C-alpha cells in the first residue's frame, strides 16, 4: 500500500480566504482503504476476576460519593430560590433592608457580533464555533471466542472534534495513519449587553452573568459571508467534503446565545449605581418579564436537581455492583443462569439505589420535619410509658 502525503507551509491568520482554504483542503486529500488489523487481547475467567477485584476498590469510592452528590442536589444554592421575591429597582432601599434582589425590565442593547470574514454581524450575545475533521480514529471491538472475549482494534474514519489525539496509539499509529492539523481557524467571542429602561441605561456585570430563556444562535447560509455548502446544520469547506468526505475534510457549526433587540428582557440581581451586579452569586438576564424569567430558571434548577439525583443513583447502584463484582463474575460462568442472573442482581441493586437515594433526598430536604416527627415520637413514647405506670400503681 502506498501513501502520498502533500507537505505545505502553514500561512498566518491574516492570509485566510475561502479560496486558499479550499485549495489546501483539496491538495492534502489522499485515497484511503479501510483495513482491519486485529490485535487480539484475550480475556478469560481469571482476567475478568482480576478486573472485578479492581472494581471493588472503585465501588468503595462510588458508594459514599453517591451520598455527597444527593446532598449537593438537595442543599446547593439555587438562583430560583435566592432571587425569589425580588423588588423593582425603584424599591431598592426596601430590597436591601429585607435582603432581597432587585429587577428591571426593558430592552437589551449590544454591539453586533459575528466572525470576521465568515459570519455577518448580528444580534448575538455569544458565538462559539465547533470544528470537526474527517479523519482516522481507533475503534476497540470485541468478540466471543469460546469462553474467552477477544478484543481487537480497527483504524476507521469518522468526523472527529479532536483529530490529533483520535489516531494516537493502537492501530492507526501502527499503520502510519495520522490526521492533519485543522485548516479552518477556531472562533469564540461574546459582547456585553446593557438594559435600556425608559431612557435609562443599566450596564450588566460579566461576573456570574447567566442568560435564561434566551434563543439559541441559529446560523444559516444567509448569515454567511462566504459560500459554504450547508447540510444537517453544519457548514462544509467545499462540495466534495459535503457529499463524499475524505481524510482531512473539515466542517463547522455555531452555537451561542441570541436576542431580540425589540423584545422585553429582564435583569435580576443587585443594583450598584447604574450597574447590575450579582446578588448572592446570581445575576440573571432573560427574555420576558420577571415572572417569566424566574419560571424559566426554576425549571432549569429542577432539571439539574434530577440530573444530580440520577448521578447519585448511578453512583450507588454502580458502586454496589462493583462491590460484589467478583461474585457476579463467577455467576456469569454458571450454565443457564449466567448473564441473566448477574443482570438481575444488578437491576435489583439499581432499584434499591433509586429508593435509597429518594429517601435520603427527602430526609436531607425536609430534615426539620424528620426532627419534628422524631421529637413527637419521643414525647408519645414517654406519655404512653407514664400512663402505663399510673395504671400499674
Short mmCIF file of C-alpha atoms in Angstrom, two decimals:
data_model
loop_
_atom_site.label_atom_id
_atom_site.label_comp_id
_atom_site.label_asym_id
_atom_site.label_seq_id
_atom_site.Cartn_x
_atom_site.Cartn_y
_atom_site.Cartn_z
CA UNK A 1 0.00 0.00 0.00
CA UNK A 2 1.37 3.42 -0.92
CA UNK A 3 0.60 6.73 0.71
CA UNK A 4 1.06 10.11 -0.92
CA UNK A 5 1.33 12.98 1.52
CA UNK A 6 1.46 16.62 0.45
CA UNK A 7 3.53 18.89 2.67
CA UNK A 8 2.63 22.57 2.75
CA UNK A 9 3.59 25.65 4.71
CA UNK A 10 1.11 26.97 7.27
CA UNK A 11 0.13 30.60 6.48
CA UNK A 12 -0.71 33.12 9.13
CA UNK A 13 -4.27 34.01 10.17
CA UNK A 14 -4.17 37.21 8.18
CA UNK A 15 -3.99 35.31 4.89
CA UNK A 16 -7.13 33.23 5.33
CA UNK A 17 -9.54 33.36 2.45
CA UNK A 18 -12.20 30.97 1.29
CA UNK A 19 -10.21 30.22 -1.85
CA UNK A 20 -6.93 29.15 -0.22
CA UNK A 21 -8.78 27.07 2.40
CA UNK A 22 -10.49 25.12 -0.37
CA UNK A 23 -7.25 24.82 -2.37
CA UNK A 24 -5.29 23.48 0.58
CA UNK A 25 -8.10 21.14 1.54
CA UNK A 26 -8.12 19.59 -1.92
CA UNK A 27 -4.33 19.42 -2.04
CA UNK A 28 -3.97 17.33 1.09
CA UNK A 29 -6.53 14.64 0.23
CA UNK A 30 -5.35 11.11 -0.33
CA UNK A 31 -7.13 7.87 -1.01
CA UNK A 32 -7.73 5.60 1.95
CA UNK A 33 -8.70 1.99 2.15
CA UNK A 34 -10.37 0.52 5.19
CA UNK A 35 -8.13 -2.09 6.67
CA UNK A 36 -8.84 -4.05 9.81
CA UNK A 37 -5.84 -5.35 11.69
CA UNK A 38 -6.59 -7.45 14.71
CA UNK A 39 -4.67 -7.15 17.94
CA UNK A 40 -6.13 -9.95 19.97
CA UNK A 41 -6.35 -9.45 23.70
CA UNK A 42 -7.97 -12.49 25.21
CA UNK A 43 -9.91 -12.03 28.42
CA UNK A 44 -10.72 -15.23 30.25
CA UNK A 45 -12.24 -16.02 33.64
CA UNK A 46 -9.05 -15.14 35.54
CA UNK A 47 -8.75 -11.77 33.79
CA UNK A 48 -12.39 -10.95 34.47
CA UNK A 49 -11.98 -11.87 38.12
CA UNK A 50 -8.88 -9.69 38.39
CA UNK A 51 -10.71 -6.73 36.84
CA UNK A 52 -13.69 -7.22 39.15
CA UNK A 53 -11.42 -7.12 42.20
CA UNK A 54 -10.09 -3.76 40.99
CA UNK A 55 -13.71 -2.71 40.58
CA UNK A 56 -14.32 -3.39 44.28
CA UNK A 57 -11.96 -0.55 45.14
CA UNK A 58 -13.83 1.77 42.80
CA UNK A 59 -17.12 0.64 44.33
CA UNK A 60 -15.87 1.63 47.78
CA UNK A 61 -15.37 5.15 46.41
CA UNK A 62 -18.66 5.41 44.48
CA UNK A 63 -20.93 4.38 47.37
CA UNK A 64 -20.01 7.25 49.74
CA UNK A 65 -19.76 9.59 46.73
CA UNK A 66 -23.45 8.94 45.98
CA UNK A 67 -24.47 10.45 49.33
CA UNK A 68 -22.30 13.50 48.69
CA UNK A 69 -23.96 14.02 45.30
CA UNK A 70 -27.50 13.65 46.64
CA UNK A 71 -26.69 16.07 49.47
CA UNK A 72 -25.43 18.61 46.93
CA UNK A 73 -28.56 18.09 44.80
CA UNK A 74 -30.71 18.99 47.78
CA UNK A 75 -28.69 21.69 49.55
CA UNK A 76 -26.95 23.63 46.77
CA UNK A 77 -27.77 27.31 46.33
CA UNK A 78 -30.26 27.86 43.50
CA UNK A 79 -30.97 31.11 41.68
CA UNK A 80 -34.71 30.41 41.60
CA UNK A 81 -34.70 30.39 45.41
CA UNK A 82 -32.14 33.12 46.15
CA UNK A 83 -33.70 35.62 43.72
CA UNK A 84 -37.32 34.88 44.65
CA UNK A 85 -39.36 37.83 45.91
CA UNK A 86 -37.15 40.44 44.23
CA UNK A 87 -38.25 44.10 44.25
CA UNK A 88 -38.30 46.55 41.36
CA UNK A 89 -35.25 48.81 41.13
CA UNK A 90 -37.38 51.72 42.32
CA UNK A 91 -37.70 49.91 45.68
CA UNK A 92 -34.00 49.17 46.10
CA UNK A 93 -33.89 50.61 49.62
CA UNK A 94 -36.62 48.24 50.76
CA UNK A 95 -34.92 45.35 48.97
CA UNK A 96 -31.66 45.98 50.85
CA UNK A 97 -33.49 46.20 54.17
CA UNK A 98 -35.14 42.83 53.58
CA UNK A 99 -32.09 41.22 51.96
CA UNK A 100 -33.75 40.76 48.59
CA UNK A 101 -32.65 41.18 44.97
CA UNK A 102 -33.96 43.81 42.55
CA UNK A 103 -35.00 43.61 38.92
CA UNK A 104 -35.83 45.80 35.97
CA UNK A 105 -37.39 45.13 32.57
CA UNK A 106 -36.58 46.84 29.27
CA UNK A 107 -34.78 46.15 26.00
CA UNK A 108 -31.28 44.80 25.52
CA UNK A 109 -28.67 46.72 23.55
CA UNK A 110 -25.38 45.19 22.47
CA UNK A 111 -22.74 45.59 19.73
CA UNK A 112 -23.32 43.40 16.67
CA UNK A 113 -21.34 40.17 16.85
CA UNK A 114 -20.08 37.88 14.07
CA UNK A 115 -16.95 36.07 12.92
CA UNK A 116 -14.86 38.45 10.78
CA UNK A 117 -14.81 37.32 7.16
CA UNK A 118 -17.10 34.36 7.81
CA UNK A 119 -20.33 35.28 9.66
CA UNK A 120 -22.14 38.58 9.23
CA UNK A 121 -22.53 40.66 12.42
CA UNK A 122 -25.90 40.04 14.05
CA UNK A 123 -27.89 40.07 17.27
CA UNK A 124 -25.73 37.55 19.10
CA UNK A 125 -24.52 37.80 22.70
CA UNK A 126 -22.17 34.81 22.48
CA UNK A 127 -20.90 32.99 19.40
CA UNK A 128 -18.88 29.78 19.55
CA UNK A 129 -17.54 27.79 16.62
CA UNK A 130 -17.24 23.99 16.71
CA UNK A 131 -14.95 22.31 14.18
CA UNK A 132 -14.80 18.71 13.02
CA UNK A 133 -12.41 16.89 10.70
CA UNK A 134 -12.99 13.69 8.78
CA UNK A 135 -10.08 11.59 9.94
CA UNK A 136 -8.71 8.39 11.38
CA UNK A 137 -9.70 7.06 14.78
CA UNK A 138 -9.01 3.90 16.76
CA UNK A 139 -12.04 1.76 17.49
CA UNK A 140 -11.98 -1.03 20.07
CA UNK A 141 -14.13 -4.06 19.31
CA UNK A 142 -14.63 -7.44 20.93
CA UNK A 143 -15.93 -10.87 20.06
CA UNK A 144 -16.57 -14.14 21.88
CA UNK A 145 -14.15 -16.96 21.21
CA UNK A 146 -15.36 -19.92 23.23
CA UNK A 147 -15.25 -18.95 26.89
CA UNK A 148 -12.97 -16.01 26.24
CA UNK A 149 -13.54 -12.48 25.00
CA UNK A 150 -11.14 -11.31 22.32
CA UNK A 151 -10.53 -7.59 21.89
CA UNK A 152 -9.18 -6.11 18.71
CA UNK A 153 -8.66 -2.65 17.25
CA UNK A 154 -9.60 -1.16 13.91
CA UNK A 155 -8.46 2.08 12.33
CA UNK A 156 -11.59 3.68 10.88
CA UNK A 157 -12.59 7.09 9.55
CA UNK A 158 -15.24 9.39 11.01
CA UNK A 159 -15.99 13.03 11.79
CA UNK A 160 -13.83 13.99 14.78
CA UNK A 161 -13.73 17.03 17.04
CA UNK A 162 -10.21 16.19 18.24
CA UNK A 163 -8.48 14.54 15.28
CA UNK A 164 -4.95 14.92 16.67
CA UNK A 165 -5.49 12.51 19.58
CA UNK A 166 -8.10 10.23 17.96
CA UNK A 167 -5.47 8.48 15.82
CA UNK A 168 -2.87 8.10 18.58
CA UNK A 169 -1.81 4.62 19.69
CA UNK A 170 -3.23 1.19 18.87
CA UNK A 171 -3.91 0.63 15.18
CA UNK A 172 -3.84 3.99 13.38
CA UNK A 173 -0.36 4.91 14.63
CA UNK A 174 0.97 1.44 13.81
CA UNK A 175 -0.37 1.77 10.28
CA UNK A 176 1.27 5.18 9.97
CA UNK A 177 -2.06 6.94 9.60
CA UNK A 178 -2.16 10.44 11.06
CA UNK A 179 -4.60 13.31 10.80
CA UNK A 180 -3.52 16.75 9.53
CA UNK A 181 -3.98 19.91 11.59
CA UNK A 182 -7.15 21.97 11.26
CA UNK A 183 -7.05 24.42 8.36
CA UNK A 184 -10.19 26.32 9.36
CA UNK A 185 -9.48 28.61 12.36
CA UNK A 186 -11.35 28.37 15.64
CA UNK A 187 -13.55 31.21 16.90
CA UNK A 188 -15.28 32.17 20.15
CA UNK A 189 -16.47 35.63 21.21
CA UNK A 190 -19.04 37.47 23.30
CA UNK A 191 -20.33 41.01 23.83
CA UNK A 192 -21.58 42.84 26.91
CA UNK A 193 -25.24 43.90 26.71
CA UNK A 194 -26.88 46.78 28.54
CA UNK A 195 -30.51 47.24 29.59
CA UNK A 196 -32.44 50.25 28.30
CA UNK A 197 -35.36 51.27 30.54
CA UNK A 198 -37.30 54.46 29.69
CA UNK A 199 -34.20 56.38 28.70
CA UNK A 200 -32.04 54.95 31.50
CA UNK A 201 -29.17 52.62 30.65
CA UNK A 202 -28.04 49.92 33.07
CA UNK A 203 -24.80 48.06 32.45
CA UNK A 204 -24.71 44.34 33.29
CA UNK A 205 -21.72 42.83 35.05
CA UNK A 206 -19.84 39.96 33.44
CA UNK A 207 -19.42 38.23 36.80
CA UNK A 208 -21.88 35.33 37.33
CA UNK A 209 -24.00 36.57 34.40
CA UNK A 210 -26.44 33.86 33.37
CA UNK A 211 -28.70 34.02 30.31
CA UNK A 212 -32.10 32.40 30.92
CA UNK A 213 -34.79 31.53 28.39
CA UNK A 214 -32.86 33.22 25.58
CA UNK A 215 -32.98 31.93 21.98
CA UNK A 216 -30.04 29.89 20.75
CA UNK A 217 -27.87 31.01 17.87
CA UNK A 218 -29.10 29.67 14.53
CA UNK A 219 -26.68 30.46 11.72
CA UNK A 220 -27.95 29.82 8.19
CA UNK A 221 -26.45 30.33 4.73
CA UNK A 222 -27.96 33.83 4.69
CA UNK A 223 -25.79 34.76 7.68
CA UNK A 224 -22.55 33.68 6.00
CA UNK A 225 -20.18 35.95 4.11
CA UNK A 226 -18.67 33.14 2.03
CA UNK A 227 -20.41 30.41 0.03
CA UNK A 228 -20.08 27.36 2.28
CA UNK A 229 -22.14 24.23 1.48
CA UNK A 230 -24.72 23.72 4.26
CA UNK A 231 -26.13 20.33 5.30
CA UNK A 232 -27.63 18.94 8.54
CA UNK A 233 -26.88 22.12 10.46
CA UNK A 234 -23.18 22.18 9.52
CA UNK A 235 -21.09 24.14 7.03
CA UNK A 236 -18.54 22.30 4.86
CA UNK A 237 -15.41 23.78 3.35
CA UNK A 238 -16.39 22.58 -0.14
CA UNK A 239 -18.96 20.48 -2.01
CA UNK A 240 -16.72 17.40 -2.12
CA UNK A 241 -16.46 17.31 1.67
CA UNK A 242 -20.23 17.61 2.00
CA UNK A 243 -21.02 14.75 -0.40
CA UNK A 244 -18.04 12.36 -0.22
CA UNK A 245 -15.69 13.30 2.63
CA UNK A 246 -12.09 12.08 2.67
CA UNK A 247 -9.42 12.34 5.35
CA UNK A 248 -8.71 16.00 6.05
CA UNK A 249 -12.16 17.34 5.14
CA UNK A 250 -13.49 19.87 7.61
CA UNK A 251 -16.89 21.14 8.66
CA UNK A 252 -18.07 23.56 11.34
CA UNK A 253 -21.14 24.86 13.14
CA UNK A 254 -22.04 27.61 15.59
CA UNK A 255 -23.69 27.74 18.99
CA UNK A 256 -24.33 30.53 21.43
CA UNK A 257 -26.95 32.96 22.70
CA UNK A 258 -29.01 35.32 20.55
CA UNK A 259 -31.53 38.03 21.47
CA UNK A 260 -34.33 40.11 20.00
CA UNK A 261 -33.48 43.83 20.38
CA UNK A 262 -37.18 44.74 20.17
CA UNK A 263 -38.39 42.25 22.81
CA UNK A 264 -38.75 42.75 26.56
CA UNK A 265 -35.91 41.45 28.72
CA UNK A 266 -35.44 41.37 32.49
CA UNK A 267 -32.30 41.57 34.60
CA UNK A 268 -32.38 40.24 38.19
CA UNK A 269 -29.57 40.91 40.65
CA UNK A 270 -28.42 43.84 42.78
CA UNK A 271 -28.09 47.40 41.51
CA UNK A 272 -24.90 49.27 42.38
CA UNK A 273 -25.03 52.75 40.90
CA UNK A 274 -26.12 52.19 37.31
CA UNK A 275 -24.75 48.64 37.07
CA UNK A 276 -26.47 45.34 37.76
CA UNK A 277 -24.18 43.13 39.87
CA UNK A 278 -24.63 39.57 41.19
CA UNK A 279 -26.88 39.04 44.21
CA UNK A 280 -25.54 36.14 46.29
CA UNK A 281 -23.51 34.98 43.26
CA UNK A 282 -26.51 35.10 40.91
CA UNK A 283 -27.23 37.53 38.07
CA UNK A 284 -29.97 36.61 35.60
CA UNK A 285 -30.62 38.07 32.17
CA UNK A 286 -33.69 36.64 30.48
CA UNK A 287 -36.36 37.16 27.86
CA UNK A 288 -39.75 38.30 29.16
CA UNK A 289 -40.93 39.81 32.43
CA UNK A 290 -39.74 38.92 35.93
CA UNK A 291 -42.19 36.04 36.41
CA UNK A 292 -41.28 34.52 33.04
CA UNK A 293 -37.54 34.67 33.76
CA UNK A 294 -37.91 33.19 37.26
CA UNK A 295 -40.17 30.42 35.96
CA UNK A 296 -37.60 29.51 33.31
CA UNK A 297 -34.83 29.48 35.91
CA UNK A 298 -36.90 27.34 38.28
CA UNK A 299 -37.39 24.77 35.52
CA UNK A 300 -33.65 24.79 34.84
CA UNK A 301 -32.84 24.32 38.53
CA UNK A 302 -35.32 21.44 38.77
CA UNK A 303 -33.76 19.78 35.74
CA UNK A 304 -30.30 19.95 37.33
CA UNK A 305 -31.69 18.53 40.57
CA UNK A 306 -32.97 15.49 38.68
CA UNK A 307 -29.68 15.14 36.82
CA UNK A 308 -27.74 15.18 40.09
CA UNK A 309 -30.21 12.75 41.65
CA UNK A 310 -29.74 10.42 38.68
CA UNK A 311 -25.97 10.68 39.10
CA UNK A 312 -26.33 9.72 42.77
CA UNK A 313 -28.42 6.67 41.83
CA UNK A 314 -25.82 5.63 39.25
CA UNK A 315 -23.02 6.04 41.80
CA UNK A 316 -24.79 3.93 44.43
CA UNK A 317 -26.10 1.28 42.02
CA UNK A 318 -22.79 1.08 40.17
CA UNK A 319 -20.85 1.04 43.44
CA UNK A 320 -22.88 -1.87 44.82
CA UNK A 321 -22.49 -3.79 41.55
CA UNK A 322 -18.73 -3.26 41.59
CA UNK A 323 -18.54 -4.19 45.26
CA UNK A 324 -19.88 -7.67 44.53
CA UNK A 325 -18.15 -7.77 41.15
CA UNK A 326 -16.14 -10.96 41.86
CA UNK A 327 -19.36 -12.78 42.79
CA UNK A 328 -21.17 -11.53 39.68
CA UNK A 329 -18.23 -12.65 37.54
CA UNK A 330 -18.48 -16.18 38.94
CA UNK A 331 -22.26 -16.20 38.40
CA UNK A 332 -21.75 -15.30 34.72
CA UNK A 333 -19.91 -18.60 34.22
CA UNK A 334 -22.73 -20.71 35.70
CA UNK A 335 -24.60 -22.57 32.92
CA UNK A 336 -28.19 -21.48 32.20
CA UNK A 337 -28.16 -18.71 34.86
CA UNK A 338 -25.09 -16.93 33.52
CA UNK A 339 -25.51 -13.35 32.33
CA UNK A 340 -29.23 -13.30 33.18
CA UNK A 341 -28.60 -13.94 36.86
CA UNK A 342 -25.86 -11.33 37.08
CA UNK A 343 -28.01 -8.83 35.19
CA UNK A 344 -30.96 -9.44 37.53
CA UNK A 345 -28.78 -8.77 40.57
CA UNK A 346 -27.55 -5.51 39.03
CA UNK A 347 -31.16 -4.49 38.34
CA UNK A 348 -32.06 -5.10 41.99
CA UNK A 349 -29.09 -3.01 43.10
CA UNK A 350 -30.13 -0.06 40.95
CA UNK A 351 -33.77 -0.34 42.07
CA UNK A 352 -32.56 -0.29 45.67
CA UNK A 353 -30.29 2.68 44.87
CA UNK A 354 -33.25 4.63 43.44
CA UNK A 355 -35.34 4.08 46.58
CA UNK A 356 -32.43 4.69 48.96
CA UNK A 357 -31.40 7.93 47.26
CA UNK A 358 -35.03 9.07 47.13
CA UNK A 359 -35.44 8.57 50.88
CA UNK A 360 -32.07 10.19 51.56
CA UNK A 361 -33.00 13.21 49.44
CA UNK A 362 -36.27 13.67 51.33
CA UNK A 363 -34.56 13.27 54.70
CA UNK A 364 -32.00 15.94 53.79
CA UNK A 365 -34.53 18.28 52.17
CA UNK A 366 -37.07 18.04 54.99
CA UNK A 367 -34.74 17.44 57.94
CA UNK A 368 -36.80 19.77 60.13
CA UNK A 369 -39.91 17.66 59.53
CA UNK A 370 -37.98 14.48 60.33
CA UNK A 371 -36.68 16.10 63.53
CA UNK A 372 -40.19 17.20 64.48
CA UNK A 373 -41.59 13.70 63.92
CA UNK A 374 -38.73 12.25 65.96
CA UNK A 375 -39.47 14.60 68.88
CA UNK A 376 -43.19 13.85 68.68
CA UNK A 377 -42.43 10.12 68.69
CA UNK A 378 -40.26 10.50 71.81
CA UNK A 379 -42.98 12.54 73.55
CA UNK A 380 -45.61 9.95 72.61
CA UNK A 381 -43.47 7.09 73.94
CA UNK A 382 -42.87 8.92 77.23
CA UNK A 383 -46.57 9.76 77.54
CA UNK A 384 -47.61 6.13 76.94
CA UNK A 385 -44.97 4.86 79.37
CA UNK A 386 -46.16 7.31 82.04
CA UNK A 387 -49.77 6.23 81.50
CA UNK A 388 -48.88 2.57 81.97
CA UNK A 389 -47.03 3.34 85.21
CA UNK A 390 -50.08 5.21 86.53
CA UNK A 391 -52.34 2.24 85.78
CA UNK A 392 -49.90 -0.15 87.41
CA UNK A 393 -49.86 1.98 90.54
#
